[in-house]
Short mmCIF file of C-alpha atoms in Angstrom, two decimals:
data_model
loop_
_atom_site.label_atom_id
_atom_site.label_comp_id
_atom_site.label_asym_id
_atom_site.label_seq_id
_atom_site.Cartn_x
_atom_site.Cartn_y
_atom_site.Cartn_z
CA MET A 1 39.53 13.98 -4.18
CA SER A 2 41.89 16.91 -4.73
CA GLY A 3 42.63 18.54 -8.04
CA GLN A 4 45.48 20.72 -9.25
CA VAL A 5 45.41 24.12 -7.57
CA MET A 6 45.66 27.03 -10.02
CA PRO A 7 45.81 30.83 -9.67
CA CYS A 8 42.46 32.50 -8.82
CA SER A 9 41.58 35.49 -11.01
CA PRO A 10 38.97 37.91 -9.57
CA GLN A 11 38.12 38.94 -13.14
CA GLU A 12 37.43 35.35 -14.17
CA ILE A 13 35.19 34.44 -11.26
CA ALA A 14 33.35 37.78 -11.74
CA SER A 15 32.24 36.41 -15.13
CA LEU A 16 30.26 33.70 -13.38
CA PHE A 17 26.60 34.63 -12.88
CA LEU A 18 26.73 33.82 -9.15
CA PHE A 19 29.41 36.49 -8.52
CA GLU A 20 28.78 39.10 -11.25
CA LYS A 21 27.26 41.67 -8.86
CA LEU A 22 30.04 41.54 -6.25
CA THR A 23 32.45 44.40 -5.58
CA PRO A 24 36.21 44.15 -6.25
CA GLU A 25 36.79 43.85 -2.50
CA GLN A 26 34.36 40.94 -2.27
CA LEU A 27 35.87 39.24 -5.28
CA GLY A 28 39.30 39.66 -3.70
CA ARG A 29 38.14 38.03 -0.53
CA LEU A 30 36.68 35.11 -2.50
CA CYS A 31 40.01 34.55 -4.23
CA GLY A 32 41.85 35.02 -0.97
CA GLU A 33 39.83 32.42 0.93
CA GLY A 34 39.00 30.14 -2.00
CA ARG A 35 40.97 28.63 -4.82
CA VAL A 36 40.71 27.39 -8.40
CA GLU A 37 41.21 23.68 -8.89
CA ARG A 38 41.41 21.64 -12.05
CA PHE A 39 40.15 18.05 -12.02
CA GLU A 40 40.85 15.34 -14.50
CA GLU A 41 38.03 13.00 -15.59
CA GLY A 42 36.73 11.12 -12.54
CA PRO A 43 35.11 11.71 -9.13
CA VAL A 44 35.25 15.07 -7.26
CA TYR A 45 33.40 14.14 -4.08
CA THR A 46 31.22 11.24 -2.84
CA GLU A 47 27.77 11.22 -1.32
CA GLY A 48 27.81 10.85 2.44
CA ASP A 49 31.33 12.29 2.95
CA PRO A 50 31.69 15.43 5.12
CA ALA A 51 30.73 18.48 3.06
CA THR A 52 33.94 20.50 3.21
CA CYS A 53 33.68 22.65 0.05
CA PHE A 54 31.35 24.62 -2.17
CA TYR A 55 32.06 24.15 -5.90
CA VAL A 56 31.31 26.53 -8.77
CA MET A 57 32.20 25.27 -12.25
CA ILE A 58 34.26 27.56 -14.44
CA GLU A 59 34.56 25.26 -17.44
CA GLY A 60 34.07 21.57 -18.24
CA THR A 61 31.26 19.05 -17.66
CA VAL A 62 29.85 17.78 -14.34
CA VAL A 63 27.55 14.86 -13.51
CA LEU A 64 25.60 14.65 -10.23
CA SER A 65 24.31 11.27 -9.02
CA ARG A 66 22.52 9.77 -6.05
CA ARG A 67 22.89 6.37 -4.45
CA VAL A 68 19.63 4.38 -4.82
CA GLY A 69 19.87 0.86 -3.46
CA GLY A 70 23.04 -0.56 -4.93
CA ASP A 71 23.06 1.76 -7.95
CA ASP A 72 24.26 5.27 -8.69
CA VAL A 73 21.42 7.13 -10.35
CA GLU A 74 22.39 10.14 -12.47
CA VAL A 75 20.23 13.17 -11.62
CA SER A 76 21.95 15.95 -13.60
CA ARG A 77 24.60 16.45 -16.29
CA THR A 78 25.61 19.92 -17.50
CA SER A 79 28.36 21.97 -19.12
CA GLN A 80 26.91 25.38 -18.23
CA ARG A 81 29.39 27.78 -16.61
CA GLY A 82 28.54 28.84 -13.10
CA VAL A 83 26.56 25.82 -11.96
CA TYR A 84 27.29 25.02 -8.34
CA ALA A 85 27.09 22.09 -5.88
CA GLY A 86 28.64 20.76 -2.70
CA ALA A 87 28.27 22.32 0.76
CA MET A 88 25.06 24.10 -0.11
CA GLN A 89 23.73 24.14 3.49
CA ALA A 90 26.91 25.18 5.28
CA TYR A 91 25.27 28.42 6.42
CA LEU A 92 22.81 26.35 8.50
CA GLY A 93 25.64 25.11 10.70
CA ASP A 94 25.17 22.04 12.87
CA ARG A 95 21.40 22.24 12.73
CA VAL A 96 21.54 19.87 9.72
CA PRO A 97 24.02 17.10 8.86
CA GLN A 98 26.89 18.66 6.92
CA THR A 99 27.50 15.88 4.42
CA TYR A 100 27.38 15.74 0.64
CA THR A 101 23.88 14.63 -0.39
CA ASN A 102 25.02 13.58 -3.87
CA SER A 103 28.15 12.49 -5.69
CA MET A 104 29.87 14.65 -8.30
CA ARG A 105 32.24 13.58 -11.07
CA VAL A 106 33.57 15.23 -14.21
CA THR A 107 33.62 13.66 -17.66
CA GLU A 108 36.45 15.85 -19.01
CA ARG A 109 39.14 18.13 -17.67
CA THR A 110 37.13 20.65 -15.55
CA ARG A 111 37.99 23.74 -13.51
CA PHE A 112 36.13 24.84 -10.36
CA PHE A 113 36.23 27.75 -8.04
CA VAL A 114 36.36 26.01 -4.69
CA LEU A 115 35.36 27.75 -1.46
CA PRO A 116 35.80 26.07 1.94
CA ALA A 117 32.44 25.39 3.63
CA GLN A 118 33.22 27.55 6.66
CA SER A 119 34.18 30.47 4.43
CA PHE A 120 30.99 30.01 2.45
CA ALA A 121 28.94 30.06 5.69
CA ASP A 122 30.72 33.16 7.03
CA ILE A 123 30.33 35.06 3.77
CA MET A 124 26.61 34.21 3.51
CA ARG A 125 25.94 35.52 7.02
CA GLU A 126 28.08 38.64 6.67
CA TRP A 127 27.25 39.73 3.13
CA PHE A 128 23.65 38.58 2.87
CA PRO A 129 22.21 38.46 6.40
CA MET A 130 18.63 39.00 5.29
CA ALA A 131 18.93 36.40 2.54
CA ALA A 132 20.49 33.92 4.98
CA HIS A 133 17.52 34.38 7.37
CA LEU A 134 15.05 33.99 4.51
CA LEU A 135 16.78 30.84 3.29
CA GLU A 136 16.88 29.38 6.81
CA GLY A 137 13.15 30.11 7.24
CA LEU A 138 12.39 28.59 3.85
CA PHE A 139 14.44 25.48 4.57
CA PHE A 140 13.12 24.72 8.04
CA GLY A 141 9.61 26.01 7.27
CA SER A 142 9.41 23.64 4.30
CA LYS A 143 10.60 20.75 6.46
CA ASN A 144 8.08 21.54 9.19
CA THR A 145 5.24 21.99 6.71
CA GLN A 146 6.17 18.76 4.97
CA ARG A 147 6.26 16.89 8.28
CA ALA A 148 2.92 18.34 9.44
CA ILE A 149 1.15 17.63 6.16
CA GLY A 150 2.76 14.20 6.11
CA GLN A 151 1.14 13.48 9.44
CA ARG A 152 -2.15 14.83 8.07
CA GLU A 153 -1.79 12.51 5.07
CA ARG A 154 -1.37 9.56 7.37
CA LEU A 155 -4.40 10.63 9.41
CA LEU A 156 -6.52 10.94 6.30
CA ALA A 157 -5.45 7.49 5.21
CA LEU A 158 -6.22 6.18 8.67
CA GLY A 159 -9.67 7.77 8.61
CA SER A 160 -10.40 6.27 5.22
CA LEU A 161 -9.22 2.84 6.38
CA SER A 162 -11.28 3.07 9.58
CA ALA A 163 -14.40 3.89 7.61
CA GLY A 164 -13.71 1.01 5.21
CA LEU A 165 -13.02 -1.40 8.06
CA THR A 166 -16.20 -0.32 9.90
CA HIS A 167 -18.21 -0.92 6.72
CA GLU A 168 -16.65 -4.34 6.17
CA LEU A 169 -17.20 -5.34 9.83
CA ASN A 170 -20.80 -4.20 9.80
CA ASN A 171 -21.94 -6.71 7.17
CA PRO A 172 -20.86 -9.94 8.98
CA ALA A 173 -21.76 -8.49 12.36
CA ALA A 174 -25.27 -7.64 11.19
CA ALA A 175 -25.58 -11.10 9.61
CA ALA A 176 -24.54 -12.75 12.88
CA VAL A 177 -27.10 -10.71 14.83
CA ARG A 178 -29.89 -11.59 12.38
CA ALA A 179 -28.92 -15.29 12.38
CA THR A 180 -28.80 -15.36 16.17
CA ALA A 181 -32.27 -13.86 16.48
CA THR A 182 -33.65 -16.33 13.95
CA LEU A 183 -31.86 -19.22 15.63
CA ARG A 184 -33.42 -18.34 18.99
CA GLU A 185 -36.87 -18.43 17.34
CA ARG A 186 -36.19 -21.79 15.65
CA VAL A 187 -34.87 -23.36 18.86
CA GLY A 188 -38.03 -22.25 20.63
CA LYS A 189 -40.14 -23.89 17.97
CA MET A 190 -38.00 -27.02 18.19
CA ARG A 191 -38.77 -27.25 21.92
CA HIS A 192 -42.46 -26.88 21.17
CA LYS A 193 -42.25 -29.52 18.43
CA LEU A 194 -40.32 -31.85 20.71
CA ALA A 195 -43.07 -31.57 23.32
CA HIS A 196 -45.65 -32.31 20.66
CA ILE A 197 -43.76 -35.36 19.50
CA SER A 198 -43.33 -36.68 23.03
CA GLN A 199 -47.10 -36.43 23.61
CA GLY A 200 -47.94 -38.09 20.31
CA GLN A 201 -48.16 -41.72 19.23
CA PHE A 202 -44.55 -42.12 18.14
CA SER A 203 -43.22 -45.48 19.22
CA ARG A 204 -39.87 -45.76 20.92
CA GLU A 205 -38.48 -47.37 17.76
CA SER A 206 -39.82 -44.56 15.55
CA ILE A 207 -38.32 -41.90 17.81
CA ALA A 208 -34.96 -43.72 17.71
CA ASP A 209 -35.12 -43.95 13.90
CA LEU A 210 -36.06 -40.25 13.70
CA ILE A 211 -33.13 -39.27 15.93
CA GLU A 212 -30.80 -41.39 13.77
CA ILE A 213 -32.07 -39.65 10.66
CA GLN A 214 -31.65 -36.30 12.42
CA GLU A 215 -27.96 -37.08 13.08
CA ARG A 216 -27.41 -38.15 9.51
CA THR A 217 -29.17 -34.99 8.37
CA VAL A 218 -26.78 -32.85 10.39
CA GLU A 219 -23.86 -34.66 8.68
CA ARG A 220 -25.34 -34.01 5.25
CA VAL A 221 -25.79 -30.33 6.04
CA ALA A 222 -22.09 -30.09 6.88
CA LYS A 223 -21.11 -31.76 3.62
CA ALA A 224 -23.64 -30.00 1.34
CA THR A 225 -22.23 -28.70 -1.94
CA ALA A 226 -23.46 -25.57 -3.67
CA LEU A 227 -25.74 -26.14 -6.64
CA SER A 228 -26.14 -23.99 -9.68
CA PRO A 229 -29.30 -21.86 -9.76
CA LEU A 230 -30.84 -24.18 -12.38
CA GLU A 231 -29.94 -27.33 -10.43
CA ALA A 232 -31.33 -25.84 -7.18
CA SER A 233 -34.57 -24.85 -8.92
CA ASP A 234 -35.05 -28.34 -10.34
CA ARG A 235 -34.45 -29.98 -6.98
CA GLU A 236 -36.83 -27.61 -5.20
CA ASP A 237 -39.53 -28.60 -7.65
CA GLU A 238 -38.83 -32.33 -6.96
CA LEU A 239 -38.98 -31.85 -3.20
CA SER A 240 -42.11 -29.67 -3.39
CA ASP A 241 -43.89 -32.37 -5.43
CA TRP A 242 -42.82 -35.08 -2.96
CA LEU A 243 -44.01 -33.05 0.05
CA ASP A 244 -47.34 -32.26 -1.65
CA ASP A 245 -47.83 -35.92 -2.54
CA HIS A 246 -47.33 -36.89 1.12
CA GLY A 247 -49.73 -34.31 2.51
CA ILE A 248 -47.16 -31.85 3.90
CA VAL A 249 -48.77 -28.39 4.21
CA GLU A 250 -46.86 -25.56 2.47
CA GLY A 251 -44.15 -27.90 1.24
CA TRP A 252 -42.91 -25.16 -1.09
CA ARG A 253 -41.69 -23.22 1.98
CA ILE A 254 -39.71 -26.17 3.29
CA ALA A 255 -38.21 -27.35 0.01
CA PRO A 256 -35.62 -24.51 -0.43
CA THR A 257 -34.26 -25.15 3.07
CA PHE A 258 -33.87 -28.86 2.37
CA VAL A 259 -32.17 -28.15 -0.97
CA GLN A 260 -29.71 -25.77 0.67
CA ALA A 261 -28.89 -28.52 3.13
CA GLY A 262 -28.16 -30.99 0.31
CA LEU A 263 -31.20 -33.19 0.91
CA ASP A 264 -33.16 -34.99 -1.85
CA THR A 265 -36.21 -37.22 -2.34
CA ASP A 266 -34.25 -40.39 -1.43
CA TRP A 267 -33.59 -38.88 1.98
CA LEU A 268 -37.30 -38.03 2.35
CA ASP A 269 -38.17 -41.62 1.46
CA GLN A 270 -36.02 -42.82 4.39
CA VAL A 271 -37.89 -40.44 6.72
CA ALA A 272 -41.28 -41.68 5.43
CA ALA A 273 -40.19 -45.31 5.97
CA SER A 274 -39.31 -44.58 9.61
CA VAL A 275 -42.66 -43.21 10.77
CA SER A 276 -46.32 -43.77 10.03
CA GLU A 277 -48.14 -41.65 7.50
CA ASP A 278 -50.11 -39.69 10.08
CA LEU A 279 -46.92 -38.80 12.01
CA LEU A 280 -44.90 -37.84 8.85
CA PRO A 281 -45.86 -34.09 8.89
CA GLY A 282 -44.66 -33.73 12.45
CA ALA A 283 -41.40 -35.58 11.66
CA ILE A 284 -40.75 -33.44 8.59
CA GLY A 285 -41.43 -30.29 10.60
CA TRP A 286 -39.03 -31.44 13.33
CA LEU A 287 -36.28 -32.18 10.81
CA ASN A 288 -36.91 -28.87 9.07
CA TYR A 289 -36.16 -27.05 12.32
CA THR A 290 -32.99 -29.18 12.67
CA VAL A 291 -31.81 -28.21 9.19
CA GLU A 292 -32.61 -24.53 9.78
CA THR A 293 -30.69 -24.43 13.07
CA GLU A 294 -27.66 -26.06 11.41
CA LEU A 295 -27.75 -23.59 8.54
CA LEU A 296 -28.14 -20.67 10.92
CA MET A 297 -25.19 -21.89 12.99
CA ASP A 298 -23.11 -22.19 9.80
CA GLU A 299 -24.08 -18.60 8.94
CA ILE A 300 -23.04 -17.40 12.40
CA ASP A 301 -19.80 -19.34 12.11
CA ASP A 302 -19.09 -17.80 8.69
CA SER A 303 -19.86 -14.29 9.98
CA THR A 304 -17.69 -14.57 13.08
CA ASN A 305 -14.85 -16.07 11.00
CA ARG A 306 -15.20 -13.13 8.64
CA ILE A 307 -14.95 -10.69 11.55
CA SER A 308 -11.91 -12.56 12.89
CA HIS A 309 -10.33 -12.46 9.42
CA LEU A 310 -10.90 -8.69 9.19
CA VAL A 311 -9.40 -8.13 12.66
CA ASP A 312 -6.39 -10.23 11.68
CA ALA A 313 -6.01 -8.20 8.47
CA ALA A 314 -6.17 -4.97 10.50
CA LYS A 315 -3.43 -6.27 12.80
CA GLN A 316 -1.38 -7.35 9.82
CA TYR A 317 -1.86 -3.95 8.21
CA SER A 318 -0.99 -1.92 11.28
CA GLN A 319 1.77 -4.29 12.44
CA LEU A 320 1.07 -3.16 16.03
CA ASP A 321 2.28 -6.40 17.55
CA ARG A 322 5.23 -6.98 15.23
CA ALA A 323 8.85 -5.95 15.19
CA PRO A 324 9.36 -2.71 13.17
CA HIS A 325 11.96 -4.42 10.90
CA ARG A 326 11.71 -8.11 10.01
CA VAL A 327 11.59 -10.57 7.14
CA VAL A 328 8.11 -10.51 5.62
CA ASP A 329 6.05 -12.09 2.86
CA VAL A 330 4.92 -9.12 0.78
CA HIS A 331 1.84 -11.06 -0.37
CA GLU A 332 0.52 -11.02 3.15
CA LEU A 333 1.04 -7.26 3.32
CA LEU A 334 -0.59 -6.72 -0.09
CA ASP A 335 -3.60 -8.90 0.81
CA SER A 336 -4.17 -7.12 4.12
CA THR A 337 -3.94 -3.72 2.47
CA LEU A 338 -6.36 -4.70 -0.34
CA LEU A 339 -8.79 -6.05 2.29
CA MET A 340 -8.51 -2.86 4.37
CA LEU A 341 -9.15 -0.74 1.24
CA SER A 342 -11.90 -2.93 -0.24
CA GLY A 343 -14.60 -0.48 0.82
CA LYS A 344 -12.80 2.37 -0.88
CA ILE A 345 -11.94 0.38 -3.99
CA GLY A 346 -15.63 -0.17 -4.72
CA SER A 347 -17.44 -2.27 -7.26
CA ASN A 348 -16.28 -0.35 -10.33
CA VAL A 349 -12.71 -1.58 -9.92
CA ARG A 350 -11.86 -5.19 -10.62
CA VAL A 351 -8.77 -6.29 -8.62
CA VAL A 352 -6.49 -8.89 -10.22
CA LYS A 353 -3.73 -10.51 -8.14
CA ASP A 354 -0.88 -11.75 -10.34
CA TYR A 355 1.40 -13.10 -7.57
CA ASP A 356 4.61 -15.06 -8.05
CA ARG A 357 4.41 -17.12 -4.89
CA SER A 358 7.95 -18.44 -5.46
CA VAL A 359 9.60 -15.14 -4.56
CA PRO A 360 11.26 -15.29 -1.15
CA PRO A 361 10.42 -13.10 1.87
CA VAL A 362 12.24 -9.76 2.08
CA PRO A 363 13.69 -7.79 4.99
CA ALA A 364 11.52 -4.71 5.40
CA TYR A 365 9.62 -2.32 7.61
CA PRO A 366 6.18 -3.87 6.98
CA ALA A 367 4.04 -1.12 8.49
CA GLU A 368 5.70 1.44 6.22
CA LEU A 369 5.44 -0.78 3.13
CA ASN A 370 1.72 -1.03 3.87
CA GLN A 371 1.60 2.73 3.69
CA VAL A 372 3.28 2.60 0.29
CA TRP A 373 0.77 0.05 -0.95
CA THR A 374 -2.08 2.23 0.42
CA ASN A 375 -0.85 5.36 -1.39
CA LEU A 376 -0.31 3.55 -4.72
CA ILE A 377 -3.65 1.68 -4.59
CA ASP A 378 -5.48 4.88 -3.59
CA ASN A 379 -3.97 6.76 -6.56
CA ALA A 380 -4.83 3.92 -8.94
CA VAL A 381 -8.46 3.81 -7.73
CA PHE A 382 -8.72 7.61 -8.08
CA ALA A 383 -7.31 7.43 -11.63
CA ILE A 384 -9.78 4.71 -12.63
CA GLY A 385 -12.67 6.63 -11.06
CA SER A 386 -11.74 9.77 -12.98
CA THR A 387 -12.59 8.01 -16.25
CA GLY A 388 -16.21 7.48 -15.23
CA ARG A 389 -15.94 3.85 -16.34
CA ASP A 390 -15.19 0.53 -14.75
CA GLY A 391 -11.49 -0.41 -14.68
CA THR A 392 -8.96 -2.96 -13.49
CA LEU A 393 -6.24 -2.73 -10.85
CA THR A 394 -3.59 -5.43 -11.28
CA VAL A 395 -1.16 -6.13 -8.44
CA ARG A 396 1.80 -8.16 -9.64
CA THR A 397 4.87 -9.59 -7.93
CA ALA A 398 7.93 -11.08 -9.57
CA ARG A 399 11.62 -11.57 -9.03
CA GLU A 400 14.04 -9.41 -10.99
CA GLY A 401 17.58 -10.53 -10.32
CA ASP A 402 18.42 -9.80 -6.68
CA ARG A 403 15.32 -7.65 -6.17
CA LEU A 404 11.61 -8.17 -5.69
CA LEU A 405 9.22 -6.32 -7.96
CA VAL A 406 5.80 -5.19 -6.76
CA GLU A 407 3.83 -3.56 -9.59
CA PHE A 408 0.52 -1.69 -9.42
CA ARG A 409 -1.11 -1.36 -12.85
CA ASP A 410 -4.30 0.60 -13.51
CA THR A 411 -6.40 1.28 -16.56
CA GLY A 412 -6.83 4.95 -15.80
CA PRO A 413 -6.20 7.89 -18.16
CA GLY A 414 -2.41 7.83 -17.58
CA ILE A 415 0.01 10.51 -16.45
CA PRO A 416 0.82 13.23 -18.99
CA ALA A 417 4.48 13.19 -20.03
CA ASP A 418 4.98 16.88 -19.10
CA ILE A 419 4.24 16.27 -15.41
CA ARG A 420 5.60 12.69 -15.06
CA SER A 421 8.92 13.95 -13.76
CA ARG A 422 7.21 15.98 -11.00
CA ILE A 423 4.82 13.43 -9.48
CA PHE A 424 7.28 12.45 -6.73
CA ASP A 425 7.86 16.12 -5.74
CA PRO A 426 6.49 17.18 -2.36
CA PHE A 427 3.08 18.93 -2.49
CA PHE A 428 2.61 18.21 -6.21
CA THR A 429 -0.82 16.69 -6.91
CA THR A 430 -3.19 16.31 -9.82
CA LYS A 431 -6.20 15.81 -7.56
CA PRO A 432 -8.75 18.61 -7.02
CA VAL A 433 -8.25 21.01 -4.15
CA GLY A 434 -9.10 19.32 -0.88
CA GLU A 435 -8.69 15.79 -2.20
CA GLY A 436 -4.93 15.42 -2.02
CA THR A 437 -1.92 16.86 -0.19
CA GLY A 438 0.65 15.97 -2.82
CA LEU A 439 2.68 13.96 -0.30
CA GLY A 440 1.49 10.41 -0.92
CA LEU A 441 4.08 9.61 -3.61
CA ASP A 442 6.76 11.70 -1.86
CA ILE A 443 6.28 9.66 1.33
CA SER A 444 6.21 6.44 -0.69
CA TRP A 445 9.48 7.42 -2.40
CA ARG A 446 11.15 8.14 0.91
CA ILE A 447 10.03 4.82 2.43
CA VAL A 448 11.10 2.74 -0.58
CA VAL A 449 14.33 4.55 -1.45
CA SER A 450 15.63 5.92 1.87
CA LYS A 451 14.46 3.25 4.30
CA HIS A 452 14.57 0.13 2.07
CA HIS A 453 17.30 1.09 -0.38
CA GLY A 454 14.97 0.14 -3.23
CA SER A 455 13.58 2.09 -6.15
CA LEU A 456 10.16 3.45 -7.15
CA GLN A 457 9.47 4.22 -10.81
CA VAL A 458 6.53 4.81 -13.11
CA GLU A 459 5.62 3.96 -16.66
CA SER A 460 2.47 5.45 -18.07
CA GLU A 461 0.37 5.72 -21.15
CA PRO A 462 -3.43 6.11 -21.53
CA GLY A 463 -5.10 3.00 -20.16
CA ASP A 464 -1.89 1.52 -18.75
CA THR A 465 -0.09 3.15 -15.79
CA ARG A 466 2.38 1.07 -13.80
CA PHE A 467 4.04 2.03 -10.53
CA GLN A 468 6.91 -0.41 -9.89
CA VAL A 469 8.52 -0.91 -6.45
CA LEU A 470 11.80 -2.81 -6.43
CA LEU A 471 13.04 -4.05 -3.05
CA PRO A 472 16.37 -5.78 -2.31
CA LEU A 473 16.06 -9.46 -1.36
CA THR A 474 18.93 -9.22 1.12
CA ALA A 475 19.08 -7.05 4.21
CA PRO A 476 20.60 -3.59 3.54
CA GLU A 477 22.17 -1.42 6.17
CA PRO A 478 19.49 0.26 8.32
CA GLY A 479 18.04 3.20 6.45
CA PRO A 480 17.68 6.75 7.78
CA ALA A 481 14.40 8.17 9.02
CA SER A 482 11.50 8.40 6.60
CA ASP A 483 11.81 12.15 6.36
CA SER A 484 15.44 12.07 5.25
CA ALA A 485 16.53 13.56 1.98
CA SER A 486 15.82 11.74 -1.23
CA VAL A 487 16.77 12.11 -4.87
CA HIS A 488 13.91 14.51 -5.58
CA ASP A 489 14.45 16.79 -2.60
CA THR A 490 17.09 19.32 -3.60
CA ALA A 491 19.04 19.11 -6.83
CA GLU A 492 21.83 21.18 -5.29
CA GLU A 493 22.61 22.46 -8.73
CA THR A 494 21.30 25.51 -10.53
CA ALA A 495 21.75 27.25 -13.84
#
């Protein structure tokens, strides 16, 4: 947008703090290559347009805003003379995109000193060569450092997840190994017992009845329901008494296994009716091995299913075999992340899932959203741990208009008001030295805002901190790379 061009006075622009140390010749060149423009209330330039000019306000009021999702978010409003914005990085040339990274409008009649971007670049290099080199080094050095530490942040998260996954896999794997070893022993004893039965005085009819009972026993094991500790104890006593009454040696060892399999005294009565009294101990022993092998196979099945579930969760978390951008159910992503972090979350944090399952899937980069969930959950767990007490992490989803809300709420000490505005800044961290890089929230912000055109905000008070991620339900235009500029990068305005 163009304003009304007005005469440029070297004396007037010399009163601006940016130019107060310049010589008359330098001020003359500024007025010769630049101009003074007056703008009525309204827009001056728009974010994303080619950055053609550098603006310095002489009088009036300016508002800077950034595009976040479908909204314009105001980042600065000031009436201070001399504030500047626009083609701030013109001196870097084509090494960075030369576009406006924010939008500027004025709320009243406002005058600017306007310098073409090329003139600004030439003057910076000619008048301040050392400063230009220092600024270039600072700009690119900061970008490189941020990128390197960002990779380090991801590696640290990966290491933590790997340790947690190894711990989670170890439990079911060890259980399967133990159950397999015990099963081998029980099968060996079953073979020995079978040989003993075949050499005994069991009639053909008794063996047939025993095999029928064995088959029905296997069915009961599969359908057994869990009993309360009190119910299980009472039934064990009943079975122990029955076994003792029928001359079964060490019936108290057998009774818990039968109870776990869902068997009772009525079932034992059927066994006793199928064989003679002298053959009953051998029959009970044979069926005990049958029950034990079924229970051991169930344990192996549970353990291997648990391992399979963990592997599926790891694949879901990493998204290695998925398209980088697709429509996803965020609940699947949240569940896989919580499972991957379960070892790190620990027993002192109670996790509550408050999901609204009616919310539709959203278009997203799932692997990168998983990184956002990882960072926010990790911070919440750290905050709860810093209190020295048990706490609660609540993960909530809901629909808010045309956006999906994912909220992480913790019962930690809260974020002090004086640092709340800085928590998304690169390298800012409240963790002790060596425990944080200060890039977790910065990376999360870039992923949510720049790549998904959503928003990331925080509400905090002692005992109730909430990080809220809002994602559009409809597919936005493809976002820029994760390391692109965001609202909190460079204000492009100074005072």
